[in-house]
Coordinates of C-alpha atoms in Angstrom, one line a residue:
M256 CA -41.8 41.5 -42.2
I257 CA -39.6 42.5 -39.0
R258 CA -36.5 41.3 -40.7
Q259 CA -37.1 43.7 -43.8
F260 CA -38.0 46.7 -41.3
I261 CA -34.6 46.2 -39.7
Q262 CA -32.8 45.9 -42.9
R263 CA -34.4 49.4 -44.2
I264 CA -33.1 50.9 -40.8
L265 CA -29.5 49.6 -41.2
R266 CA -29.3 50.8 -45.0
K267 CA -30.7 54.2 -44.0
S268 CA -29.0 55.0 -40.6
D269 CA -25.1 55.1 -40.0
I270 CA -26.0 55.2 -36.1
A271 CA -28.3 52.0 -36.4
R272 CA -25.4 50.2 -38.3
L273 CA -22.7 51.3 -35.7
L274 CA -25.0 50.2 -32.7
A275 CA -25.5 46.8 -34.7
I276 CA -21.5 46.2 -34.9
V277 CA -21.1 47.0 -31.4
S278 CA -23.9 44.8 -30.3
L279 CA -22.4 42.0 -32.3
F280 CA -19.1 42.6 -31.0
L281 CA -20.6 42.4 -27.4
V282 CA -22.1 39.1 -28.2
L283 CA -19.2 37.7 -29.6
S284 CA -17.2 38.8 -26.4
A285 CA -19.9 37.2 -24.1
V286 CA -19.3 33.9 -26.1
I287 CA -15.6 33.6 -26.2
G288 CA -15.3 34.8 -22.5
G289 CA -17.9 31.8 -21.8
V290 CA -15.7 29.3 -23.8
T291 CA -12.3 30.6 -22.3
S292 CA -13.8 30.4 -18.9
L293 CA -15.1 26.7 -19.5
F294 CA -11.3 25.8 -20.5
N295 CA -9.3 28.3 -18.6
R296 CA -10.2 27.0 -14.9
K297 CA -7.7 27.4 -12.1
P298 CA -7.7 24.2 -9.7
S299 CA -9.6 24.4 -6.4
L300 CA -8.5 22.9 -3.4
D301 CA -11.3 21.9 -1.0
T302 CA -9.7 19.3 1.7
V303 CA -6.4 17.6 2.3
E304 CA -6.7 14.6 4.4
P305 CA -5.1 14.0 6.7
S306 CA -3.9 17.5 7.3
I307 CA -1.2 16.3 9.7
G308 CA 1.1 13.6 8.5
A309 CA 4.9 12.2 8.1
P310 CA 7.0 11.0 5.1
G311 CA 5.5 7.9 3.4
D312 CA 2.1 8.4 4.2
I313 CA -0.8 8.7 2.2
V314 CA -2.8 12.0 1.6
V315 CA -6.0 12.7 -0.2
M316 CA -6.8 15.9 -1.7
R317 CA -10.1 16.6 -3.1
G318 CA -11.5 19.8 -5.0
K319 CA -11.9 20.4 -8.7
H320 CA -10.2 21.4 -12.1
F321 CA -7.1 19.5 -11.1
G322 CA -6.8 18.2 -14.7
E323 CA -7.5 14.6 -15.7
T324 CA -3.7 13.8 -15.4
K325 CA -0.6 14.7 -13.7
E326 CA 1.2 15.6 -16.7
D327 CA 1.6 19.4 -17.0
N328 CA 0.1 19.7 -13.3
W329 CA 1.8 19.5 -10.0
I330 CA 1.6 19.9 -6.1
E331 CA 3.5 22.3 -3.9
I332 CA 4.2 21.8 -0.4
S333 CA 5.8 24.6 1.6
G334 CA 7.1 26.0 -1.7
N335 CA 8.4 22.8 -2.9
R336 CA 7.3 21.0 -6.0
V337 CA 6.4 17.4 -5.3
S338 CA 7.9 14.8 -7.7
G339 CA 5.5 13.3 -9.8
N340 CA 6.7 9.6 -8.7
E341 CA 4.9 10.3 -5.3
V342 CA 1.5 10.5 -7.1
I343 CA -0.3 7.6 -6.9
N344 CA -3.9 8.7 -8.6
W345 CA -4.7 11.7 -10.3
T346 CA -8.3 12.8 -11.5
D347 CA -10.0 16.2 -12.1
T348 CA -11.4 16.1 -8.8
L349 CA -9.1 13.6 -6.6
I350 CA -5.4 13.4 -5.9
M351 CA -3.7 10.6 -4.0
M352 CA -0.2 11.0 -3.2
R353 CA 2.8 9.4 -0.9
L354 CA 4.2 12.3 1.1
P355 CA 7.9 12.8 0.1
E356 CA 11.1 11.9 2.5
I357 CA 11.7 15.8 2.9
L358 CA 8.7 17.4 3.9
D359 CA 8.1 20.8 5.5
D360 CA 5.2 22.5 7.3
G361 CA 3.2 25.1 5.0
L362 CA 0.7 25.6 2.5
V363 CA -0.5 23.2 0.0
Y364 CA -1.2 24.0 -3.6
V365 CA -2.3 22.2 -6.7
V366 CA -0.9 23.9 -9.7
N367 CA -2.0 23.7 -13.6
R368 CA -1.2 25.8 -16.5
H369 CA -4.1 27.8 -15.6
G370 CA -2.8 29.0 -12.1
R371 CA -2.5 27.9 -8.6
S372 CA -5.3 26.7 -6.5
N373 CA -6.3 28.3 -3.0
P374 CA -3.8 27.0 -0.3
Q375 CA -4.8 24.4 2.4
I376 CA -2.5 23.9 5.6
F377 CA -0.4 20.8 6.0
V378 CA 1.6 20.1 9.2
N379 CA 4.5 17.4 9.4
R380 CA 3.7 15.1 12.2
D381 CA 7.5 15.1 13.3
N382 CA 7.4 18.8 13.9
L383 CA 4.7 19.0 16.0
P384 CA 5.4 20.4 19.6
V385 CA 4.6 18.0 22.5
A386 CA 2.5 20.0 25.0
A387 CA 3.5 19.4 28.5
R388 CA 0.8 18.0 30.9
G389 CA 0.4 18.1 34.4
N390 CA -0.3 14.7 36.4
A391 CA -4.1 15.5 36.4
E392 CA -4.3 15.8 32.8
V393 CA -2.6 12.5 31.9
G394 CA -4.8 9.6 31.6
A395 CA -5.8 6.5 29.6
P396 CA -7.8 7.0 26.3
V397 CA -11.7 6.9 26.5
I398 CA -14.0 5.9 23.9
E399 CA -17.2 7.8 24.3
S400 CA -18.9 6.9 21.2
L401 CA -18.6 5.2 17.8
D402 CA -20.6 7.0 14.8
A403 CA -22.0 3.3 13.9
K404 CA -23.1 0.1 15.9
A405 CA -22.6 -1.7 12.7
A406 CA -19.9 -1.6 9.9
E407 CA -18.4 -3.4 7.1
I408 CA -14.9 -4.6 6.7
G409 CA -13.0 -1.7 5.2
K410 CA -15.8 0.9 5.9
R411 CA -15.0 4.1 7.7
L412 CA -15.5 4.1 11.4
T413 CA -15.4 7.6 13.5
I414 CA -14.2 7.2 17.2
K415 CA -14.9 10.1 19.4
G416 CA -13.6 10.4 22.9
K417 CA -10.6 11.8 24.8
N418 CA -6.8 11.3 25.5
F419 CA -6.2 9.6 22.1
G420 CA -3.0 12.0 21.6
I421 CA -2.5 14.6 19.1
T422 CA -0.9 12.4 16.8
R423 CA -0.9 8.5 16.5
N424 CA 2.8 7.6 16.9
A425 CA 2.9 4.1 18.1
S426 CA -0.7 4.0 19.1
E427 CA -3.4 1.6 17.5
V428 CA -7.0 1.2 17.1
L429 CA -7.8 -2.7 18.0
F430 CA -10.7 -4.9 16.9
T431 CA -12.0 -8.3 17.8
W432 CA -10.0 -10.7 15.6
Q433 CA -11.7 -13.7 13.4
I434 CA -9.6 -16.2 15.5
D435 CA -11.0 -20.0 15.0
A436 CA -13.0 -20.6 18.3
A437 CA -11.0 -23.9 18.4
I438 CA -7.9 -22.4 19.3
P439 CA -6.9 -22.9 23.1
Q440 CA -6.3 -19.4 24.6
A441 CA -4.0 -19.3 27.7
T442 CA -5.4 -17.9 30.8
G443 CA -5.3 -14.1 30.8
A444 CA -4.5 -14.2 27.2
R445 CA -3.0 -11.0 26.0
M446 CA -5.1 -8.5 24.1
D447 CA -2.4 -8.9 21.2
Q448 CA -3.6 -12.7 20.9
T449 CA -7.3 -11.9 20.4
M450 CA -7.4 -8.7 18.8
V451 CA -6.5 -7.2 15.2
P452 CA -5.0 -3.6 15.0
C453 CA -5.5 -1.4 11.8
S454 CA -3.2 -1.7 9.2
P455 CA -1.1 1.2 8.0
L456 CA -0.2 -0.9 4.9
D457 CA -4.1 -1.2 4.2
F458 CA -4.5 3.0 4.9
D459 CA -6.8 2.2 7.7
Y460 CA -5.7 5.2 9.7
E461 CA -7.4 8.1 7.9
S462 CA -7.1 10.9 10.7
W463 CA -5.9 10.7 14.3
G464 CA -7.0 13.8 16.7
D465 CA -6.9 13.9 20.6
Q466 CA -10.9 13.6 20.7
E467 CA -11.5 12.1 17.3
I468 CA -10.0 9.3 15.3
R469 CA -11.2 8.0 11.9
V470 CA -10.2 4.6 10.7
R471 CA -11.2 1.9 8.2
V472 CA -12.4 -1.4 9.8
P473 CA -9.4 -3.9 9.2
D474 CA -9.1 -7.1 7.3
G475 CA -9.5 -9.9 9.9
A476 CA -12.1 -7.9 12.4
S477 CA -15.2 -9.5 13.6
S478 CA -18.0 -8.6 15.7
G479 CA -17.1 -7.6 19.3
A480 CA -15.2 -5.0 21.0
V481 CA -12.9 -2.0 19.8
Y482 CA -10.2 -0.4 21.7
V483 CA -8.0 2.4 21.6
R484 CA -4.2 1.8 22.9
T485 CA -1.7 4.5 23.5
E486 CA 1.3 4.8 25.6
R487 CA -0.7 5.8 28.6
G488 CA -3.1 2.7 28.6
T489 CA -5.9 1.1 27.0
S490 CA -9.5 2.3 26.6
G491 CA -12.5 0.5 27.7
P492 CA -14.6 -1.5 25.0
A493 CA -16.9 -0.1 22.5
A494 CA -19.2 -2.5 21.0
L495 CA -19.1 -3.1 17.0
E496 CA -21.0 -5.5 14.8
I497 CA -19.5 -6.6 11.5
I498 CA -22.2 -7.0 8.8
N499 CA -22.7 -7.7 5.1
S500 CA -20.0 -10.1 4.6
P501 CA -20.1 -12.4 1.5
G502 CA -18.6 -15.2 3.6
T503 CA -16.5 -16.4 6.5
K504 CA -12.6 -16.3 7.0
K505 CA -11.0 -18.2 10.0
Y506 CA -7.2 -17.8 11.4
S507 CA -6.2 -21.2 12.8
D508 CA -3.1 -23.3 13.3
P509 CA -1.1 -20.8 15.2
R510 CA 2.8 -21.4 15.0
T511 CA 5.4 -19.3 16.7
Y512 CA 8.6 -19.0 14.6
T513 CA 12.3 -18.0 15.5
V514 CA 13.7 -16.6 12.3
T515 CA 17.5 -15.9 11.7
V516 CA 18.5 -13.3 8.9
E517 CA 22.0 -12.9 8.4
M518 CA 24.2 -10.6 5.9
D519 CA 28.2 -10.9 5.5
V520 CA 30.3 -8.2 4.1
S521 CA 34.0 -9.4 3.0
G522 CA 36.5 -8.7 0.7
V523 CA 36.7 -4.9 1.6
N524 CA 39.0 -2.8 -0.4
A525 CA 38.2 0.8 1.1
S526 CA 40.0 3.8 2.8
E527 CA 39.0 6.5 5.4
G528 CA 35.8 8.2 4.6
N529 CA 33.4 5.5 3.6
M530 CA 29.8 4.4 4.5
L531 CA 27.7 1.4 3.8
F532 CA 23.9 1.3 4.6
V533 CA 22.4 -2.2 4.6
R534 CA 18.5 -2.8 4.7
V535 CA 17.5 -6.1 6.3
P536 CA 13.8 -6.9 5.6
L537 CA 11.4 -7.2 8.5
P538 CA 8.5 -9.6 8.4
V539 CA 5.1 -7.7 7.9
T540 CA 2.4 -7.5 10.4
T541 CA -0.9 -8.7 9.2
A542 CA -4.2 -10.2 10.4
A543 CA -2.3 -13.6 9.9
Q544 CA 1.0 -12.9 10.9
K545 CA 1.2 -11.0 14.3
N546 CA 3.5 -10.2 17.1
V547 CA 6.6 -9.6 15.3
S548 CA 9.5 -8.5 17.3
V549 CA 13.2 -8.5 17.1
T550 CA 15.0 -10.6 20.0
Q551 CA 18.5 -10.3 19.2
S552 CA 21.0 -8.4 17.2
A553 CA 24.6 -8.9 16.4
D554 CA 25.0 -5.3 15.2
K555 CA 23.1 -2.6 16.5
P556 CA 20.6 -0.9 13.9
Y557 CA 20.8 2.7 12.9
V558 CA 16.8 2.6 12.7
D559 CA 15.0 -0.3 13.9
D560 CA 12.3 0.1 11.2
Y561 CA 12.9 2.0 8.3
H562 CA 9.9 1.6 5.9
G563 CA 9.6 -2.4 6.9
A564 CA 13.4 -3.0 7.1
I565 CA 16.0 -2.8 9.7
L566 CA 18.5 0.0 8.6
H567 CA 22.3 -0.4 9.4
Q568 CA 24.9 2.1 8.9
I569 CA 28.6 1.0 8.9
E570 CA 30.9 3.9 8.9
N571 CA 34.6 3.3 7.6
L572 CA 34.7 -0.1 6.5
K573 CA 38.5 -1.3 6.9
T574 CA 40.3 -3.1 4.2
G575 CA 40.5 -6.8 4.9
R576 CA 38.2 -6.8 7.8
N577 CA 34.7 -8.6 7.5
E578 CA 31.3 -7.4 8.9
V579 CA 28.4 -9.7 10.1
I580 CA 24.9 -8.2 10.5
S581 CA 22.5 -10.9 12.1
H582 CA 19.0 -10.8 13.7
S583 CA 16.8 -13.2 15.5
I584 CA 13.1 -12.3 15.0
I585 CA 10.3 -14.1 16.5
L586 CA 6.7 -14.0 15.2
T587 CA 3.2 -15.9 15.5
N588 CA 1.8 -17.0 12.0
H589 CA -1.8 -18.8 11.3
S590 CA -3.6 -20.7 8.5
V591 CA -6.1 -18.7 6.6
T592 CA -9.1 -20.3 5.5
T593 CA -12.1 -18.6 3.6
A594 CA -15.4 -19.4 2.3
V595 CA -16.9 -17.0 0.2
N596 CA -20.4 -16.8 -1.4
P597 CA -19.7 -15.3 -5.0
A598 CA -23.2 -14.3 -5.4
L599 CA -23.0 -12.1 -2.3
V600 CA -19.7 -10.1 -3.5
K601 CA -20.5 -6.8 -4.6
Q602 CA -18.9 -4.6 -7.2
Y603 CA -16.3 -2.0 -5.6
S604 CA -18.3 1.0 -4.5
D605 CA -15.3 2.9 -2.6
T606 CA -13.0 3.2 -5.6
Q607 CA -11.4 6.7 -4.4
S608 CA -10.1 5.0 -1.2
P609 CA -6.2 4.7 -1.2
L610 CA -6.3 1.0 -0.8
Y611 CA -8.4 0.7 -4.1
A612 CA -6.1 3.3 -5.8
V613 CA -2.8 1.9 -4.7
Y614 CA -3.7 -1.6 -5.3
T615 CA -5.1 -1.3 -8.9
A616 CA -2.3 0.9 -10.0
N617 CA 0.8 0.2 -11.9
D618 CA 4.1 0.2 -9.9
P619 CA 7.7 -0.6 -10.5
L620 CA 6.9 -4.4 -9.4
V621 CA 3.6 -5.0 -11.0
P622 CA 3.1 -3.9 -14.6
S623 CA -0.9 -3.6 -14.6
D624 CA -0.8 -0.8 -17.4
D625 CA 1.1 -2.8 -19.7
A626 CA -0.9 -3.3 -22.9
S627 CA -0.1 -7.1 -23.1
V628 CA -1.3 -7.7 -19.5
R629 CA -4.3 -5.5 -20.1
N630 CA -5.4 -7.6 -23.1
R631 CA -4.6 -11.0 -21.4
A632 CA -6.5 -9.8 -18.5
A633 CA -9.5 -8.9 -20.7
T634 CA -9.3 -12.2 -22.6
I635 CA -9.2 -13.9 -19.4
V636 CA -12.2 -12.3 -17.6
G637 CA -14.6 -11.6 -20.5
Q638 CA -17.7 -10.2 -19.8
E639 CA -17.2 -11.2 -15.9
R640 CA -17.9 -8.2 -13.6
N641 CA -17.9 -10.0 -10.0
P642 CA -14.6 -9.2 -8.5
Y643 CA -14.3 -12.6 -6.8
K644 CA -15.0 -14.6 -10.0
K645 CA -12.6 -12.4 -12.0
A646 CA -9.7 -13.1 -9.6
N647 CA -10.6 -17.0 -9.6
L648 CA -10.4 -16.9 -13.4
I649 CA -7.2 -15.4 -13.5
Y650 CA -5.8 -17.8 -10.9
A651 CA -7.3 -20.8 -12.9
W652 CA -5.6 -19.5 -16.2
L653 CA -2.3 -19.2 -14.6
V654 CA -2.4 -22.6 -12.9
E655 CA -3.4 -24.2 -16.3
N656 CA -1.3 -22.3 -18.8
F657 CA 1.9 -21.2 -17.0
R658 CA 4.8 -23.6 -17.0
E659 CA 7.6 -24.0 -14.4
G660 CA 10.7 -23.2 -16.2
N661 CA 14.1 -21.5 -15.9
V662 CA 14.6 -18.0 -15.6
P663 CA 17.2 -16.4 -18.2
K664 CA 18.2 -13.8 -16.0
P665 CA 17.0 -12.8 -12.3
E666 CA 15.8 -9.1 -13.5
R667 CA 13.5 -10.4 -16.1
D668 CA 10.1 -8.9 -15.6
A669 CA 6.5 -9.9 -15.4
V670 CA 5.8 -8.8 -19.1
E671 CA 8.6 -11.0 -20.4
A672 CA 7.5 -14.0 -18.3
L673 CA 3.9 -13.7 -19.9
K674 CA 5.1 -13.7 -23.4
A675 CA 7.3 -16.7 -22.5
G676 CA 4.7 -18.5 -20.7
S677 CA 7.1 -19.9 -17.9
G678 CA 8.9 -19.1 -15.1
D679 CA 9.0 -19.6 -11.3
A680 CA 6.8 -18.6 -8.2
W681 CA 7.8 -14.9 -8.6
D682 CA 6.5 -14.6 -12.0
M683 CA 3.4 -16.1 -11.1
A684 CA 2.6 -14.1 -8.0
I685 CA 3.4 -10.9 -9.8
L686 CA 1.5 -11.9 -13.1
F687 CA -1.6 -12.8 -10.8
A688 CA -1.5 -9.5 -9.1
A689 CA -0.8 -7.5 -12.5
L690 CA -3.7 -9.2 -14.1
C691 CA -6.1 -8.7 -11.4
R692 CA -5.1 -4.9 -11.3
A693 CA -5.7 -4.7 -14.8
A694 CA -9.1 -6.3 -14.5
G695 CA -9.9 -3.7 -11.7
V696 CA -9.3 -6.2 -8.9
P697 CA -7.0 -4.7 -6.0
A698 CA -4.3 -7.2 -5.5
V699 CA -0.9 -7.6 -4.1
P700 CA 2.0 -10.1 -4.4
N701 CA 3.6 -11.4 -1.2
A702 CA 7.4 -12.1 -0.9
G703 CA 9.0 -14.4 2.0
V704 CA 9.9 -17.9 2.6
L705 CA 8.1 -21.3 2.7
V706 CA 8.9 -23.7 5.5
D707 CA 8.7 -27.5 5.1
A708 CA 8.1 -30.2 7.8
Q709 CA 11.7 -30.4 8.5
R710 CA 12.0 -26.5 9.3
N711 CA 13.9 -25.9 6.2
S712 CA 13.1 -22.8 4.5
R713 CA 13.1 -21.4 0.7
V714 CA 12.4 -18.4 -0.7
H715 CA 8.7 -18.1 -2.0
W716 CA 6.1 -15.8 -3.5
W717 CA 2.5 -15.8 -3.3
A718 CA -0.3 -13.1 -3.6
E719 CA -3.7 -11.6 -2.1
F720 CA -6.6 -10.1 -3.7
Y721 CA -9.5 -7.8 -1.9
V722 CA -13.0 -8.1 -1.9
E723 CA -15.3 -5.3 -0.7
S724 CA -16.8 -6.0 2.7
F725 CA -14.8 -9.0 3.2
G726 CA -11.0 -8.2 3.2
W727 CA -7.9 -9.7 1.6
I728 CA -8.3 -13.3 0.1
P729 CA -4.7 -15.2 -0.3
V730 CA -3.7 -17.3 -3.4
D731 CA -0.6 -19.2 -4.1
P732 CA -0.7 -19.9 -8.0
A733 CA 2.6 -21.5 -7.8
L734 CA 1.6 -24.2 -5.2
G735 CA -1.6 -24.5 -7.0
A736 CA 0.2 -25.6 -10.0
G737 CA 2.5 -28.0 -8.2
F738 CA 5.7 -26.0 -8.0
P739 CA 8.3 -25.6 -6.4
Q740 CA 6.8 -28.4 -4.6
K741 CA 3.8 -30.8 -4.6
T742 CA 1.5 -30.2 -1.7
R743 CA -2.0 -31.3 -0.9
G744 CA -2.1 -33.5 -3.8
D745 CA -5.1 -33.2 -6.2
E746 CA -6.8 -30.7 -4.0
A747 CA -3.9 -28.2 -4.4
K748 CA -5.2 -26.1 -7.3
A749 CA -8.7 -25.5 -5.4
W750 CA -7.2 -25.1 -1.8
Y751 CA -4.5 -22.6 -2.6
F752 CA -7.3 -20.0 -4.0
G753 CA -8.8 -18.5 -0.8
N754 CA -6.6 -20.6 1.6
L755 CA -3.2 -20.4 3.1
D756 CA -1.3 -22.6 5.5
A757 CA 1.0 -21.0 8.3
D758 CA 4.2 -22.3 6.3
H759 CA 4.2 -19.1 4.4
I760 CA 6.1 -16.3 6.4
A761 CA 5.6 -12.8 4.6
F762 CA 8.7 -10.3 4.7
S763 CA 6.7 -7.9 2.3
R764 CA 3.6 -7.1 0.7
G765 CA 4.0 -5.5 -2.6
W766 CA 6.6 -2.9 -3.5
S767 CA 8.3 -1.2 -0.6
E768 CA 8.9 2.2 -1.8
Q769 CA 12.4 3.3 -0.6
K770 CA 14.7 6.4 -1.1
P771 CA 18.6 6.4 -1.2
M772 CA 20.1 7.8 1.8
T773 CA 22.8 9.5 0.0
P774 CA 22.4 11.5 -3.2
K775 CA 25.3 9.6 -5.1
G776 CA 25.3 6.2 -3.3
R777 CA 25.9 3.0 -5.3
I778 CA 22.8 0.8 -4.9
V779 CA 22.5 -3.0 -5.0
F780 CA 19.1 -4.4 -5.6
K781 CA 18.4 -8.2 -5.4
P782 CA 15.7 -9.6 -7.7
R783 CA 13.8 -12.7 -6.9
F784 CA 14.6 -12.5 -3.1
Y785 CA 12.4 -12.6 0.1
S786 CA 11.5 -9.0 0.0
F787 CA 10.2 -6.8 -2.8
Q788 CA 12.4 -3.8 -2.0
P789 CA 14.5 -1.7 -4.3
I790 CA 17.6 -1.1 -2.0
W791 CA 19.2 -3.8 0.0
E792 CA 22.8 -2.3 0.1
E793 CA 24.1 1.5 -0.4
S794 CA 27.5 2.4 -0.4
G795 CA 29.2 5.6 -0.6
G796 CA 32.6 7.3 -0.2
N797 CA 35.9 5.7 -0.5
I798 CA 34.7 1.9 -0.9
K799 CA 36.7 0.8 -4.0
S800 CA 34.8 -2.7 -3.7
Y801 CA 33.6 -5.2 -1.1
A802 CA 31.6 -8.5 -1.6
S803 CA 28.3 -9.4 0.2
F804 CA 26.6 -12.6 1.1
W805 CA 23.0 -12.8 2.1
G806 CA 21.5 -16.1 3.0
D807 CA 18.1 -17.2 3.1
P808 CA 16.2 -16.7 6.4
K809 CA 16.6 -19.7 8.5
V810 CA 14.0 -21.1 10.8
T811 CA 15.7 -21.8 14.0
G812 CA 12.8 -22.9 16.1
V813 CA 9.0 -23.6 15.8
Y814 CA 6.2 -24.0 18.7
N815 CA 2.7 -24.9 17.4
A816 CA 0.5 -23.7 19.9
G817 CA -2.2 -26.0 19.0
Q818 CA -0.6 -28.9 20.0

């Protein structure tokens, strides 16, 4: 009846028809406007953490409407567009990126096709002014409180106090270490022997201020004391209990190694105006491998530690003249033994942490996004959801199905090795990491040397995977399969899943992202060597030719503290 009444009015009244058309237009405009606003959203940037950093640091940006991928979206810092290669993870609400080598202070924006976000301030740590302090103000750091009395491995801990320093620089947060109680300690043992620092490689340092520090509880920590150590001294202890671990981890059998690394340059054909950069890998510092230091250098480095390498700059090479770069390095290594109850292992809850994002992502070394790797990982793990059991299934599949064989070309990647079903320890370590990452388990391959009973060393590769609330668990698929040498007899397969002896010296954990020093330098990359780094040598200017020889790291001394 109402419909008929409206129809009669519309037929008899021009004004009514006009009002109806206007009303319909307004309704359609509102609908179109609503739909447009739904799909036309400028990004909104809530936080940038940390807001003070340096090239190579990981920064996490949180907000909304960033877009689901980095395609057609980008980040600007101080008016400069950041390369998409620096982005580690990009979702609609979270971006994780590595700060570029060239970095200015200024405003940070997220930009998409709908516009630019609101800005946030970012400061390059290297540009911070150092405030002059009077003698009365200078003092050792003081911990006043922890935000929790108990925490899990890998979880965030906030430390409040004073005199921490505006930036971290060489300062550290130290935790009581899970060292085997049977290891004898020297009288007045140094803190380095009984504590484990937070690891930059695991992104344990989240923010650092003079009165507040936010860190992640590091791999290898156990219940006990927490300290802050700066150039002005070490704080008093604060007590922390480590809880909810699904098992135990012990570091034992300490061995102090002296290692010599050497590189020779010969056959030089060059004229005035040339330069050669050489990057000599440094052993990494981990909970198992500690107190790394260079004791002697035949040639003074240009930079002592440049992204995990000793950087040398040789200017104006002379035709017919040879150059020798040599370093003597001392470190203390430990065996790692773990005992995990799989029933207590939890699925990953902190999937937005830098550690999870980086070590489950594809990178130039680990092809975890390749379709054949993903398909193989899915076939191996099936319906299994437990991270520890997934890693065990992948390890067992590699040990049982991957054969030792000749590698047709050193630069062959892991995808080709997977298809061939054979290769060396390099292939097995990278495939283990790739298959784990494809299955959602954080993993990293390690490169270094393996030392035998006669102190002979050979280049070798192994891996680790990460379990939440527990930390890193070592695996050596190649030794588990019996190559390149047989160890531990019939127990090898079982032992090398979760355990590692002190014979492994690691020079790198995962891909070491490095940038060229010059825009047109000629780069030498060494595949299947003792470090996963993209640049070993870089030459520029008037160098027609030269020859280089890298020897395997040599162990020149071993001291077993347990004997």
